[in-house]
Each structure stands twice: as C-alpha cells, then as structure tokens.
XYZ file of C-alpha atoms in Angstrom:
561
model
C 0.000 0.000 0.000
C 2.579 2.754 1.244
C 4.524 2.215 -2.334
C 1.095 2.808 -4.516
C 0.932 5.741 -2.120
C 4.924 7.079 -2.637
C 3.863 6.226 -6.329
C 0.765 8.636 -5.758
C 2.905 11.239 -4.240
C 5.534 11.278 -6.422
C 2.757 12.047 -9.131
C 1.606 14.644 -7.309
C 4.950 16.576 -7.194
C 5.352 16.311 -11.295
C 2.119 18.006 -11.884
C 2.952 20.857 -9.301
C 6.173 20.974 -10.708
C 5.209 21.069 -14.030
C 1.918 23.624 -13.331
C 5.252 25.540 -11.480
C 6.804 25.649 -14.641
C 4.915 29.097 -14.953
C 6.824 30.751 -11.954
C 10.622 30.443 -13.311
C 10.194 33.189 -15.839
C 12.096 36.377 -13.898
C 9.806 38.820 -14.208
C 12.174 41.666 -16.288
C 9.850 44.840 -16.570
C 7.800 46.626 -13.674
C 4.773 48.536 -15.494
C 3.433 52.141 -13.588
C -0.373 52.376 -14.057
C -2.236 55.228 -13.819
C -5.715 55.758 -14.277
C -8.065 58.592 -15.254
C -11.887 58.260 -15.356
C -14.938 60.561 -17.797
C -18.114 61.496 -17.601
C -19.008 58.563 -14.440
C -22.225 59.007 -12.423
C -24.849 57.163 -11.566
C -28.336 58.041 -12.387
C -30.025 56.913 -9.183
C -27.951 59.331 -7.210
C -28.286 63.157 -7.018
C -25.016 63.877 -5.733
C -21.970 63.228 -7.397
C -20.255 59.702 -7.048
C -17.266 58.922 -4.455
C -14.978 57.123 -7.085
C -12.777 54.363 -6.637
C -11.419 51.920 -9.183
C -9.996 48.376 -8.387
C -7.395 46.621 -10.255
C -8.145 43.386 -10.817
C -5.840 40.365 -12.749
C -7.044 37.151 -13.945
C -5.411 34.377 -12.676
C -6.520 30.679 -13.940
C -10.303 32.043 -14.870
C -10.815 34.051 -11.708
C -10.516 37.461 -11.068
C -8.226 38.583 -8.320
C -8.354 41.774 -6.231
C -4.650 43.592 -6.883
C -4.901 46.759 -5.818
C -6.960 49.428 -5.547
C -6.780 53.816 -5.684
C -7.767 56.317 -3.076
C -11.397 57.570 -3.184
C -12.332 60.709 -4.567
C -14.936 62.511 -3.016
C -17.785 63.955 -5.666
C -16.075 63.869 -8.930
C -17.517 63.057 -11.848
C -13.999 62.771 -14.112
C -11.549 61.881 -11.086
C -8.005 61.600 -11.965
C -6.358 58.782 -9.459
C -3.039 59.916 -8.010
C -2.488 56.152 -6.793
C 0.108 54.090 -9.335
C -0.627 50.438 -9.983
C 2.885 48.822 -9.865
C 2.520 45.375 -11.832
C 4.581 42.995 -13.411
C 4.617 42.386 -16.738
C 5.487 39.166 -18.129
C 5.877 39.089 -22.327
C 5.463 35.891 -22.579
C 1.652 35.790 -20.985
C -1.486 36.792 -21.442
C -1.738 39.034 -18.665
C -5.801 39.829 -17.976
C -6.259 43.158 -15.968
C -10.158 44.685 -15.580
C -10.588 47.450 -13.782
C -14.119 48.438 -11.947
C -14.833 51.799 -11.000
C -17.222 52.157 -7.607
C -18.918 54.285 -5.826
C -18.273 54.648 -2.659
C -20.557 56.065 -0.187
C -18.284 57.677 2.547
C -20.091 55.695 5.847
C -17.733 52.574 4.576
C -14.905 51.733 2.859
C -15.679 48.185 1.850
C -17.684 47.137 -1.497
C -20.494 46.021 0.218
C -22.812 49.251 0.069
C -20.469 50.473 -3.160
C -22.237 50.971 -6.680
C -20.905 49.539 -9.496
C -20.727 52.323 -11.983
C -18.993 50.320 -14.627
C -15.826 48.422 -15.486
C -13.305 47.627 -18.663
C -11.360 44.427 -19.210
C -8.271 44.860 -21.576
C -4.958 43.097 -21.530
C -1.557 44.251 -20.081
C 0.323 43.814 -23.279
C -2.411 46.021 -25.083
C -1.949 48.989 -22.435
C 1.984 48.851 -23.093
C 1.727 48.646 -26.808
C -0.452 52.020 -26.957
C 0.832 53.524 -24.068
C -2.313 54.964 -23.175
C -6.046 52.943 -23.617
C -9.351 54.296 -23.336
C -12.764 52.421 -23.330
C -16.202 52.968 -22.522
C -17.087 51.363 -19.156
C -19.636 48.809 -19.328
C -21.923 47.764 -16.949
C -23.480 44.404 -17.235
C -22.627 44.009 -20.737
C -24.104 47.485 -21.877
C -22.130 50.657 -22.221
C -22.964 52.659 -19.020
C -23.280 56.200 -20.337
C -20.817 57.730 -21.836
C -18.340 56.982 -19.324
C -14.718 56.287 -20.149
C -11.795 55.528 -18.035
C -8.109 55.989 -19.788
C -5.040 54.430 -18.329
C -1.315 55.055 -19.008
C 1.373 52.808 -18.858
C 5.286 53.881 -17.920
C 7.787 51.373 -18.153
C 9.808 51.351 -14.567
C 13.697 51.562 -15.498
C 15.693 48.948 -14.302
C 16.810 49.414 -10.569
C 14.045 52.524 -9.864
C 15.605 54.559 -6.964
C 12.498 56.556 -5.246
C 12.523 59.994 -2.662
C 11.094 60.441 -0.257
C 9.551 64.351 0.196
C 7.965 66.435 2.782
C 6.119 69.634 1.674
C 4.488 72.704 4.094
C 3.377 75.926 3.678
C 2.824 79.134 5.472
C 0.823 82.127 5.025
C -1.387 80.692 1.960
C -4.115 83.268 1.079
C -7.284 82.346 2.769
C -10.397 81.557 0.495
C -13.106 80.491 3.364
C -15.428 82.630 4.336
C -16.474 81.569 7.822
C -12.804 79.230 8.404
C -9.602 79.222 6.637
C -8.672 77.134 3.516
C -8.669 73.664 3.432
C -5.316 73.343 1.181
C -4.089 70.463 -0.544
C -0.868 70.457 -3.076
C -0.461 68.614 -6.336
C 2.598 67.811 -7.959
C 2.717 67.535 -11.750
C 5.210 66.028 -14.263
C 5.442 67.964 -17.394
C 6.217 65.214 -20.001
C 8.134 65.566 -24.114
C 5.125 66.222 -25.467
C 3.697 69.162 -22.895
C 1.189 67.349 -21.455
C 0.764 67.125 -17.499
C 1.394 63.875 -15.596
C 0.079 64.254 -11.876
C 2.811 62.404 -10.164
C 1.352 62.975 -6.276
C -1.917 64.324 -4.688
C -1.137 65.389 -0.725
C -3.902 64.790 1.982
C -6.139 67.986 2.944
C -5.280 69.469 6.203
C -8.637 71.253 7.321
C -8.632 74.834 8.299
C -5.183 75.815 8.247
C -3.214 78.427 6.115
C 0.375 76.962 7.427
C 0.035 73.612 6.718
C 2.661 70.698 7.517
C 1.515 67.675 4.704
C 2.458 64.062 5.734
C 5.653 62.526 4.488
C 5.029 60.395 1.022
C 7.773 58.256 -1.284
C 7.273 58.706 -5.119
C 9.517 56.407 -7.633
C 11.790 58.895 -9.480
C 10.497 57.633 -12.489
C 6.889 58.814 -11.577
C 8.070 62.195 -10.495
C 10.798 63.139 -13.392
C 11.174 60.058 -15.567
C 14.485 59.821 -14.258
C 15.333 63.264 -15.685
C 16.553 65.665 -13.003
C 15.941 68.608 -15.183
C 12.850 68.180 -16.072
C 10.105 71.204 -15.472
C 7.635 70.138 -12.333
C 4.557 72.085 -12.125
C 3.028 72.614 -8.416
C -0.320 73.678 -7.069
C -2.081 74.309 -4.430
C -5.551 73.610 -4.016
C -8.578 74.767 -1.527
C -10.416 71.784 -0.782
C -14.487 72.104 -1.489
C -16.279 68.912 -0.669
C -18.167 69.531 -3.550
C -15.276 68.985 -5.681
C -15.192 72.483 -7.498
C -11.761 73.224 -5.282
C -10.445 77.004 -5.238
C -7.147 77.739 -6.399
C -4.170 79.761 -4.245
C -1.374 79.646 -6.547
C 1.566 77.560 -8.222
C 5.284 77.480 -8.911
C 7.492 75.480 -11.367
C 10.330 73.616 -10.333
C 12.870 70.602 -10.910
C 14.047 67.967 -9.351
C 17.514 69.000 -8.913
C 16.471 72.133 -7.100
C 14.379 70.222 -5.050
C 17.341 68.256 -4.314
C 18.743 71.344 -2.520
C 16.494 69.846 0.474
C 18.832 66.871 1.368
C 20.966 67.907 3.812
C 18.603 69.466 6.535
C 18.408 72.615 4.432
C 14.979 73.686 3.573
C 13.644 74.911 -0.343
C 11.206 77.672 -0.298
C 8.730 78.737 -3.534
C 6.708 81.545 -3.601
C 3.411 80.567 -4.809
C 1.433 82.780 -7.301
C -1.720 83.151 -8.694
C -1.376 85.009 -12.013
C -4.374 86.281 -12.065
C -3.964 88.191 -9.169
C -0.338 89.434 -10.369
C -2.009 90.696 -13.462
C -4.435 92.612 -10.848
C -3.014 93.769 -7.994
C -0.380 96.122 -8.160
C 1.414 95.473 -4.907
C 0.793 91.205 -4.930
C 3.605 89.354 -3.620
C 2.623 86.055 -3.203
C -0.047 83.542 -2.046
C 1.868 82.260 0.427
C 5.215 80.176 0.402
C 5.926 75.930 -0.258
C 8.349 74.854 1.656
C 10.488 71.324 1.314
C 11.618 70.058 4.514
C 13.024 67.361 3.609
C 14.251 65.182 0.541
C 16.084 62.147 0.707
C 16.949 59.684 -1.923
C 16.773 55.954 -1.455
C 18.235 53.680 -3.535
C 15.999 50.433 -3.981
C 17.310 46.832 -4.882
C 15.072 44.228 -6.204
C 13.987 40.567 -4.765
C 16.680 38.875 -7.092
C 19.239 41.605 -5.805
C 19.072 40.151 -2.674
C 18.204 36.590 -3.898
C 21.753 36.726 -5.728
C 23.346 38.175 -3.365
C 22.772 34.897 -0.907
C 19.574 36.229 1.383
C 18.088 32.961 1.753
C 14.672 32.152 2.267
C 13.215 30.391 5.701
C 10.660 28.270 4.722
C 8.547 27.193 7.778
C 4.769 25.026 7.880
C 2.655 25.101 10.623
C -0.685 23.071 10.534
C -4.227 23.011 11.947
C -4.837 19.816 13.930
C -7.834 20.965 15.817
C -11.010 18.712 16.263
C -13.293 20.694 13.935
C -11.238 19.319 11.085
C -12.890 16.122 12.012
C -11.489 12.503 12.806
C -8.639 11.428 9.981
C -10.274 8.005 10.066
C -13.205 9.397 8.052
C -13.268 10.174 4.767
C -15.159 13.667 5.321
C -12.180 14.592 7.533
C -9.909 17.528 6.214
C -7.124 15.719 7.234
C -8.203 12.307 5.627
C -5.540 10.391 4.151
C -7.059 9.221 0.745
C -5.103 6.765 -1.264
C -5.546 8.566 -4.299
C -6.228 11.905 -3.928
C -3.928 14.311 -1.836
C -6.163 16.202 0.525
C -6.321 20.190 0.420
C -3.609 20.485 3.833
C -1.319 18.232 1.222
C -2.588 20.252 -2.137
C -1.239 23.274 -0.336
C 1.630 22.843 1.535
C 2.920 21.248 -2.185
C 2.015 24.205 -3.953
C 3.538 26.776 -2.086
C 6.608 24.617 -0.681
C 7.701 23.938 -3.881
C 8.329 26.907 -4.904
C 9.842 28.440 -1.730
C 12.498 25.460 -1.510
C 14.059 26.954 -4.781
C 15.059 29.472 -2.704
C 16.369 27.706 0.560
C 19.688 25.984 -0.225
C 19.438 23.668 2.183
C 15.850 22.569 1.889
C 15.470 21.473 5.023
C 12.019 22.625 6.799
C 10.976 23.357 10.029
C 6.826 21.810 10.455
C 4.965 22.263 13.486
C 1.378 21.273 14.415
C -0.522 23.074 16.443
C -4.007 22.563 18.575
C -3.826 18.750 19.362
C -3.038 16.727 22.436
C 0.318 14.901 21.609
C 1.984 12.220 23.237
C 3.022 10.925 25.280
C 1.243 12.987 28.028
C -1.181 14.010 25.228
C -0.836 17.859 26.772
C -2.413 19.663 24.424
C 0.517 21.793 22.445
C 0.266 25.295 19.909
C 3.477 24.460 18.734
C 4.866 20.756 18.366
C 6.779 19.453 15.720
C 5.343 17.335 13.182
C 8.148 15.060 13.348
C 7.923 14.982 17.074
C 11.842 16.227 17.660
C 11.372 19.162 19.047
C 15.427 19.659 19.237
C 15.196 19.688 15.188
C 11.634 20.393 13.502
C 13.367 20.235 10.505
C 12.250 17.983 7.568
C 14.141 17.290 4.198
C 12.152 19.118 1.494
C 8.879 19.483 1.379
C 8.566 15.390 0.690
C 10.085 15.114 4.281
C 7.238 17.494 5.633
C 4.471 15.111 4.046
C 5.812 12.023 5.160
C 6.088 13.298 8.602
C 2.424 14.909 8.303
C 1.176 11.913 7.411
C 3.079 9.624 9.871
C 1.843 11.794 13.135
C -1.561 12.370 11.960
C -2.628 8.547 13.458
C -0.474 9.613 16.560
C -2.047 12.537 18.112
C -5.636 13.766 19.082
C -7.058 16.344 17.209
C -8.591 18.779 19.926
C -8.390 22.747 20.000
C -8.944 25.432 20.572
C -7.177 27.316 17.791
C -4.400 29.661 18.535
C -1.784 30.897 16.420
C -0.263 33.351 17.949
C 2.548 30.927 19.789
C 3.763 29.731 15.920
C 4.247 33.334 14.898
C 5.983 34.037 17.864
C 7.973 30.844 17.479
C 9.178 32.078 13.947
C 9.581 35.427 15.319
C 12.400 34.561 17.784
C 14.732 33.177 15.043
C 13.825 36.272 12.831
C 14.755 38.273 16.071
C 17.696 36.664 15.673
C 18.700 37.170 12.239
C 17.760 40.978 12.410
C 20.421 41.672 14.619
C 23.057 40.851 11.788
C 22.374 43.924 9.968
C 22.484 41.381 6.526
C 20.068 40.409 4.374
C 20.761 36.835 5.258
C 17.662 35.004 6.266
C 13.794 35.832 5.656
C 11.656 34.060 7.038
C 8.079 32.938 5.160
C 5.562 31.134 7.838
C 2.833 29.134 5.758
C -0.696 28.626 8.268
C -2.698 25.713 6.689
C -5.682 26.203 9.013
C -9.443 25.247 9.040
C -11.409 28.057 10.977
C -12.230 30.484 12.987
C -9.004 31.627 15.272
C -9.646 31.745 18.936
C -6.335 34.057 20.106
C -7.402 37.128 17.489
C -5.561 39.523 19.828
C -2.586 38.029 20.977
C -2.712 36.946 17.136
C -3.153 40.957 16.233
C -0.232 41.848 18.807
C 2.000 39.153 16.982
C 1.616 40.357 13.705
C 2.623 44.374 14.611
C 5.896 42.783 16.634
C 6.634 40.262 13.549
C 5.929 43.433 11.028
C 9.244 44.821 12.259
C 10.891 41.406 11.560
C 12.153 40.018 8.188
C 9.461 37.664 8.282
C 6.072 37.413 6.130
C 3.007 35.252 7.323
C 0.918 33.007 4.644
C -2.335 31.964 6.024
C -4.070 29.075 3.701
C -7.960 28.693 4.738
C -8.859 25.032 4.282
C -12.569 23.940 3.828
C -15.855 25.867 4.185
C -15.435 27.738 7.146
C -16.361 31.489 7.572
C -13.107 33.143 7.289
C -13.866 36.712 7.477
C -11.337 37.565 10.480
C -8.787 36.404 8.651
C -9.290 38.796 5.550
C -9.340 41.354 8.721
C -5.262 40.124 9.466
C -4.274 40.537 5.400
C -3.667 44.407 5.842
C -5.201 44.662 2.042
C -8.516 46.212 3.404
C -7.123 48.905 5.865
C -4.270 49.035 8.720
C -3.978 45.898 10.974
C -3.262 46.900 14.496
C -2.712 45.353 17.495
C -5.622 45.608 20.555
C -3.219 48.178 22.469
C -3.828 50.056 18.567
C -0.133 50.310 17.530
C -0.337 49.718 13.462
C 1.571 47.558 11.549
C 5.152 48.652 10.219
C 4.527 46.352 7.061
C 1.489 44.582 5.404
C 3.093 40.948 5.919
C -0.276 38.677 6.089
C -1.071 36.916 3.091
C -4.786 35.267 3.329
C -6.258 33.046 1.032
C -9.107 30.609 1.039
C -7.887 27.208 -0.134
C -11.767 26.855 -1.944
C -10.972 29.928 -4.407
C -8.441 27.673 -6.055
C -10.164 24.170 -5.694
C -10.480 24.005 -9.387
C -7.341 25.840 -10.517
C -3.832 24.084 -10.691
C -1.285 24.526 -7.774
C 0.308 26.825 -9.996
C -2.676 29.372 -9.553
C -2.823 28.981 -5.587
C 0.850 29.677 -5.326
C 1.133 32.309 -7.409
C -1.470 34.307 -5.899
C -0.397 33.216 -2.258
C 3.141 34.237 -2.734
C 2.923 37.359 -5.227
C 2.985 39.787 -2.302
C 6.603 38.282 -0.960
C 9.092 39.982 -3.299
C 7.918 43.227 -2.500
C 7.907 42.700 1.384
C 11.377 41.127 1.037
C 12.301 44.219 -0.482
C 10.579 46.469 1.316
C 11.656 45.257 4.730
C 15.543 45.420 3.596
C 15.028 49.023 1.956
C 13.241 50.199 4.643
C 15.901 49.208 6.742
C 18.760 50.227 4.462
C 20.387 47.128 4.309
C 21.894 46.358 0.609
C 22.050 42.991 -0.690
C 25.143 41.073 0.415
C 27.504 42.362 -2.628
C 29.602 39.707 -4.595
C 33.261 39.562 -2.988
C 35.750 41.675 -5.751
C 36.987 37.428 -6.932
C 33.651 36.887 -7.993
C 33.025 39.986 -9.529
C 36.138 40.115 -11.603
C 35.558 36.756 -13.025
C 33.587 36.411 -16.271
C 30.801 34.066 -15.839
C 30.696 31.267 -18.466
C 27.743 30.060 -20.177
C-alpha cells in the first residue's frame, strides 16, 4: 500500500512541478499604471459619485483583487493619483479589468459600493499604446458615456524613489467663515507638454500653514528619471463639492528640489497670475516649503536573492477537532489513497516553490491545537516530526511524510491559537535581524481550518513580527467562515494590534484554499506568494540594508555560459 501511495505522491509533485513551470520566468519589466476616469455618475444618485477603481488580474479564470486607488470625493472625471505597480510578463497573457465604484463615505468596503462600470483589456495592449481608453460597461451594456483611460510607464531597471515632505505658510485664505482647506499637487510635465500628476497630498482642514504628511514617489513617476525636467506645483482649496479654489503655483525641478537633502529647507513663492495681473502690490499667495528630501536607492527581490539572502521556509498546521477525525473520509485531514487532501494540495504548492530558494531545503513543520503524546498535553506548537530539538524535515517530501506519519499519533482537539507559531518564527527572525544582513527571511505558511480563537494576541504578533524580516501566509482550508482572517491581510485597511499600535509592514497573506479548488497549484501559489518579493524588499530598503555584494573574486571573473 505505502509504495502505490509514494507512487501517488511522487505524481503529485510532477504536476505541481510542471503547473510551477509558470513561476521560473524572472519577471524583467515593472509597469506604472495610472488611471483617469470621464463622464461617471450614476443616475439613481443626485449627488456626485465617491470614485474608486480596483485593479483586478485574472489568474486561472478568476478574477483577483490587486490593488486598488484612493477615493475621490464627488467627482464626476476623477483623476487617481495612486500608481498600480505590476509585473509584466511578455510571454503571458496578462488579464487586468478594472471596476470603478462608488463609494458612499459611511464605509470603505464594497459592500454598500455601486458599481458604476468596469473595462477588461490586456496588459500587453496597455503597453503597446501607451495609453487605452474604453467605454465602461456595466453588465454588458455601455454605461453612459463613461470612459476611463489608463497610461502605462515602463519602470527603469533598478528605480531609486525619494522620499519628500512639503508645508506651507501664510497661503491666502479663500473660506469665508474658516480658513482654507489646502491640498498640493505635484505635476510632471512630459516631451510632449502634457501634465502627468505624479502625487496628490492629503487635505489638512482649516489651516493656512500647513505641515503635509511625508510620502515616497519612484523617481520615475516624479521626473522620468530626468533631473531637469520642469515640475509644475499647485495648491488647491479643498471644497467637498469637488469644485476646489485655487491659491497659486510654482514650477520647479528635481535637482532644485534636491537642494532639500541635507537638513536645508527649499522655499517657492506661490502665485496666482491672475492676481499678479491685478493687484499692483501682490507678492505672493503664500510660500511651499520642502523640509526634507532624501533619496533611497531600492534593490530588487533577485538583488538580494543573488546576493545569498536565503529564504526560511517554515509550515505550521491546523490539527484541531473541527477538522474532524482522519479516520473518516469527510475529515480535512483524511488520508485518501488517491487523492492528496487540500492540507497536502497546499503545503505542495507553495513549498515547492519556496524550496528553490532555501539551499538547504530542510524545513521546520509544526502542528498546532492537538493533544500529543506521550502525556497528550495539548501543544500550539509541536513538531510534526515529534523532535522538538530539530523540527526540521528534508524538502517538502520530508514534511508530508512526517504529516502523514503523526496524523494517526495525536488527538485532534483545539482550541485554535496561532499566535505561539508566529511568535515561534519570530524569535529566530529576532535573531537574524540583529546581523544587519540580508541573510535570512523568514516565510511562515498557516494551513488552518477556521475560525481563530487568540485574534488579539494573534493581532499583537503580527505588529511585533511586522518589524521582523518575516512574512506570514495563512491558507484557509474547507468551508469555514473566514472573514477575520481577511481582517489580518492588511489589504482592506491598517492591521493593528488591541493596544492600537499599526503595523510597520502589510506581511499577512490570506487566502481561502476553496478559491483555487479548481485551478492548478500553480494558480494557488502564485497568488499566495505574489505579495513576498515586494515585502522582502521592502523590509531590507526600509531598513537600508543592501544585498550582500559579490566579494571583488567573484566579480572580476567572467561568468561562463
């Protein structure tokens, strides 16, 4: 029986691998995507729409949520100053739609959001025009004569981005009853003289010497890598019925604005010309001031790949009782002579495509809500392969057979907390961060079943592991109602922990095993692990640490085929 079974495996880990085929194409080009949208309203409503528009990709005949813009309050043509960053692969068919809703301002989900229309087009078609417009349909039918137009910038090899902080004082006041409300915009002028805006501030309320929050823009958004190039600035009034006042502008570059990096400030009078023309003694309409600019240099996930940061692969896995008994074929953890069950599906799907990355492929499983011999305490944090002195298994065939040689061992029981397995991986990313080297991340996969029973101590774990170069993958298995888990993936707002300190860095991954049921383990893994590159990266930047650099031998020496 067990060889039918190996035989089983084994057949198991050629179609992942082959379905994985897919994943070894480097991606080679970053795409920026901005959006614009015409003419949108919807004829039920008498005020103007709240827009938002949401990016989504297809992935194995579903649509996946990528990303989505800010809102804009009553607009009727917004223009988005939120960039889509997406790969683009030439050798697929990359599917993109994008659905612009309404969204009333009591709630930032889609639930009470209109639809007021969407457009499906591929990626490859954006980048060959450069810039796309369609009607939006809705339902099939065009809806109006709304339009949306996006515009696609290639992202230059190794982007370096800047980080800029902008205030103001003495701006001319255009309330009647309070001051202004003033917001600045910062716009590229491109080749052909047409405006790009590059970055849309917040509104601070009621306040003519306004300090405007900190924000990174890619240098490639702000000046197409061309330090010369004219910027044009403005600053806005804020009316919450979108017709917004104007105080004044200035022109500037990006070298000048690079007079701001080293604690010296940039000042720009800003003027409204109309009011030059005018007034005979008009100075200004108050001054812009840069506080600060700083210029970081970023590295990409294969930098640091190829420069030996290895990736910590690490399972942990549900045993509690409401998986139900192993012994019966309705269990979640049934051990089916033919068929792999979805805990097997994937951990196989994921794990083989994180081993390419972890030279020694040896990886740590634990288990976590059953009682375990021999005492049969119940443990949040035992290893599979019952050695608690090494949890390790070799490759991700090691971590089945162990899975499936403890599962007749133990007693599946509960409740079901996770907060003691992210702390476990925690403590050897601890560890690691105090190297100052991008060594070691660490990537925690969570096959699970249900509801989680520790949600704060869960929260609290997450906001100490977001400091920590560590990511946490959280696979729902089964039918369950997984809704606080969607709350943990920081994609729908800030996670924070009960005491309310936020996040540092979006590191949950969630996804519900039953979206993929009918897609290959390609599709599961991709879409589980798209988000890790970029935290990689983002942890490491954010820190400042480079990627370990090739010693001068290995530099000097020409690589052969």
């Amino acid at each position: 029986h067990s060889s039918s079974l190996q035989k089983k495996m084994s057949n198991i880990y050629e179609s992942a691998a082959n379905t994985l085929g897919l994943f070894n194409s480097p991606c080679l080009t970053k795409v920026e995507l901005r959006v614009a949208c015409k003419g949108i309203s919807d004829r039920d409503a008498l005020s103007k729409p709240d827009p938002c528009v949401i990016l989504k990709m297809q992935s194995h005949g579903q649509w996946l949520e990528v990303d989505r813009t800010e809102i804009i309050r009553s607009s009727i043509s917004p223009i988005f100053s939120k960039v889509f960053t997406v790969d683009f692969y030439f050798e697929e068919v990359q599917r993109l739609r994008f659905e612009v809703y309404d969204i009333s301002s009591n709630h930032n989900g889609l639930k009470d959001a209109d639809f007021l229309g969407g457009m499906e087009c591929t990626l490859g078609q954006i980048v060959s025009q450069r810039k796309l417009s369609k009607s939006l349909l809705k339902h099939g039918n065009t809806a109006g004569k709304s339009s949306i137009t996006v515009i696609a910038e290639e992202l230059s090899g190794n982007d370096d981005y800047v980080e800029l902080s902008f205030s103001a004082r003495k701006l001319d006041d255009k309330d009647f009853f309070s001051k202004s409300d003033p917001f600045l915009e910062i716009f590229r002028i491109n080749d052909d003289a047409t405006q790009q805006l590059v970055h849309r501030t917040e509104t601070v309320m009621n306040n003519l010497n306004p300090l405007w929050k900190t924000f990174k823009v890619s240098l490639n958004s702000l000046c197409s890598g061309d330090h010369d190039r004219k910027l044009k600035c403005i600053v806005w009034d804020w009316d919450s019925n979108g017709k917004h006042d104007f105080i004044g502008e200035y022109h500037t570059t990006f070298k000048e604005m690079r007079g701001a990096m080293d604690g010296r400030q940039m000042q720009w009078e800003c003027i409204n010309p109309k009011y030059k023309v005018k007034k005979k003694n008009y100075k200004n309409s108050g001054i812009v001031i840069l506080n600060q600019c700083k210029i970081h240099k970023m590295h990409s996930f294969l930098d640091y790949i190829m420069g030996g940061c290895q990736i910590q692969f690490t399972v942990a896995i549900d045993f509690t009782a409401s998986n139900g008994d192993p012994r019966n074929s309705c269990s979640l953890h049934y051990i089916h002579p033919y068929q792999p069950n979805e805990y097997l599906k994937a951990l196989v799907a994921v794990g083989e495509i994180c081993q390419d990355y972890d030279s020694d492929k040896m990886f740590p499983a634990f288990g976590f809500g059953a009682r375990i011999p021999p005492d049969f305490k119940v443990s949040h944090d035992f290893a599979v392969n019952f050695n608690e002195d090494n949890p390790e298994c070799a490759g991700i065939q090691g971590v089945v057979e162990a899975y499936q040689n403890c599962l007749p061992k133990i007693q599946l029981y509960g409740p079901t907390n996770i907060a003691p397995i992210i702390m476990k991986v925690a403590n050897s990313a601890s560890e690691e961060m105090h190297t100052k080297e991008a060594m070691q991340y660490f990537i925690l996969l969570i096959l699970t079943d249900g509801v989680i029973t520790d949600m704060a101590d869960t929260r609290e774990a997450i906001v100490h592991a977001s400091h920590l170069p560590m990511s946490v993958i959280i696979v729902g298995i089964g039918n369950a109602d997984f809704s606080d888990m969607q709350m943990l993936d920081g994609d729908d707002g800030i996670l924070r922990s009960p005491k309310g300190e936020p996040v540092l860095r979006d590191i949950v991954q969630f996804v519900p095993f039953r979206n993929f049921k009918h897609a290959s383990p390609a599709a599961l893994a991709k879409s589980v692990l798209a988000e890790v590159p970029n935290q990689v990266v983002d942890y490491y930047n954010g820190k400042g640490i480079k990627p370990k650099g090739l010693s001068d031998f290995e530099s000097s020496r020409t690589f052969g085929p």
